[in-house]
Amino acid sequence: MKWLSEIVAGVVVALIAAWLSGLLNRFLPSPKRSLLAARNIRRVNSRSSRDRFRFVLCWLEDDADGEGTAIVAQAFTGIRGVDLVRSARIVKASGAADEWRPAMQANARAVLDKWNADLAVVGLVKKPGETFSLWFVPRSGDGTLGRGDRPYKLEDATLGPDFHDDLRAELAALALAAVAPLADTETRGRVLDEGLTEATDKLAVLLQGSAIDKPERRAALRFALGSALAALGERESETVRLEDALKTYHAALEDYPRERAPLQWAGTQNNLGNVLVALGERESSAERLKEAVAAFRAALEEYTRERVPLGWAMAQNNLGNALANLGNRDNGTERLEEAVAAYRAALGERSRERAPLQWAATQNNLGNALQSLGNRDSDTERLKEAVAAYRTVLDEYTRERVPLDWAAAQNNLGNALANLGERDHSTEYLEEAVTVYRAALEEHTREHAPLDWAMTQNNLGNALLALGRREGDTERLEEAVAAYRAALGERTRERVPLRWAMTQNNLGNALLALGEREGDTERLEEAVTAYRAALEVLDPEGPAPHRETAQNNLDLALRSLREQSSPP
């Protein structure tokens, strides 16, 4: 039997040699992947700092020797405020979109959970050392999944001796833009701003030079630069960065002609539309929002449902956002009805099974549009539909999985319940709204999300004010005053003037109700002061309905003050 053992030993040695030389990599992990997996055993489930971002880079598909993954890892190494983890797991990202996308997304989320990470980077090697297709999958939000079925392609990325520095700037811009919604601490926000600023400066220098002569490559860099500028601009009160992002995307469209690169052109149109919406939300004119509608409709000419169903759904969702913003500015319902139709169309492809978090995001947007319609209808049917939409959102936006998204959905549910409560003779809806707002404040904390915290405090004040008026309960009114004053601690005039003015008006309402109920002229004088403060911002540049409401409230407060001050 000695000959048999020698044969077995020979086969084993041959298999080991074949494995070490890469001949068996189709069936077995490569030696490098196996070694990485062994090293990671003790690191799994380790906690990341709340003040830093953790990115996990999965082993790229079709990268047997790991050289492509190493190049991408080297580019990510050194991004300020980011901890990089390398996973031996391959998340497959090839094949027909309808077949691979749900599995790819689910597997990427599993990697995020396993490593307690903020962003998963997955992809495949198309041409060793030069061409990679990458997807950026954040813990919350769309990342590049929001671009439909198209990856971000690093093609012919060798830009000379500074290859890794250049690649780092490009990947940092895209990755940090993808995790911008997760900058939920002051330190994280600073890390994000510094990293994005560094990346934009580097990309701007690259684009000014003459080394990049290929239009596709130049367009890709502009796309990355536009993404970073947009992420920075959405975090700032000034609009300079958003304007720069707008110019950058327009320039990218010149390098992405529709005839030669239709899907890249459509993706850039989509991002252009998002920037126009962000600008339009800050301007009194509706022109930017109308331009955004045009950009999304242009994107939908190439992002067809048959060709890229999830890209089509993404653009439909974004079109709904622009239409809803327009609809909230006029007295009619046509734009809001169009927004509802766009969201419902998107949900035809953005199913819960296929893209659960994107499905939840669109359900949330649908709820917002239905609530706006419900506020203009005489019946409560639309508001009840909005409540139902928000409740379905919370099936996916769980507190454990996406705490800030969960809190935002709770806040929106509270708004719909409060609006229903204003029309209902009972206090049931209002009581539930107060409970929901207080739940949201457990995650919308002042430290982690100060403006969201202030918004929820303001909304809590509105529900408490409605309850106090209905019940004749001064304790509820005092609670409302406290909630509004808390909100004004972050909703400052310098930071968000219009919201500050609206909260001042709400504070005036609570003080007026208290003053009239208690016959307290001091409260009435405080109400007058609050209304006048609001009018300093709302007049002459604020929206007319808000200005007229504050003026009418001021007149009421002055009349009550005169009546209380006059001798009997």
mmCIF file of C-alpha atoms in Angstrom, residues 220 243 422 429 494 533:
data_model
loop_
_atom_site.group_PDB
_atom_site.id
_atom_site.type_symbol
_atom_site.label_atom_id
_atom_site.label_comp_id
_atom_site.label_asym_id
_atom_site.label_seq_id
_atom_site.Cartn_x
_atom_site.Cartn_y
_atom_site.Cartn_z
ATOM 1 C CA ALA A 220 -15.417 60.796 -15.207
ATOM 2 C CA GLU A 243 -23.193 76.571 -8.326
ATOM 3 C CA GLU A 422 -56.186 69.110 13.639
ATOM 4 C CA TYR A 429 -54.130 61.482 16.503
ATOM 5 C CA GLU A 494 -28.061 83.455 10.889
ATOM 6 C CA ALA A 533 -39.024 89.066 15.063
#
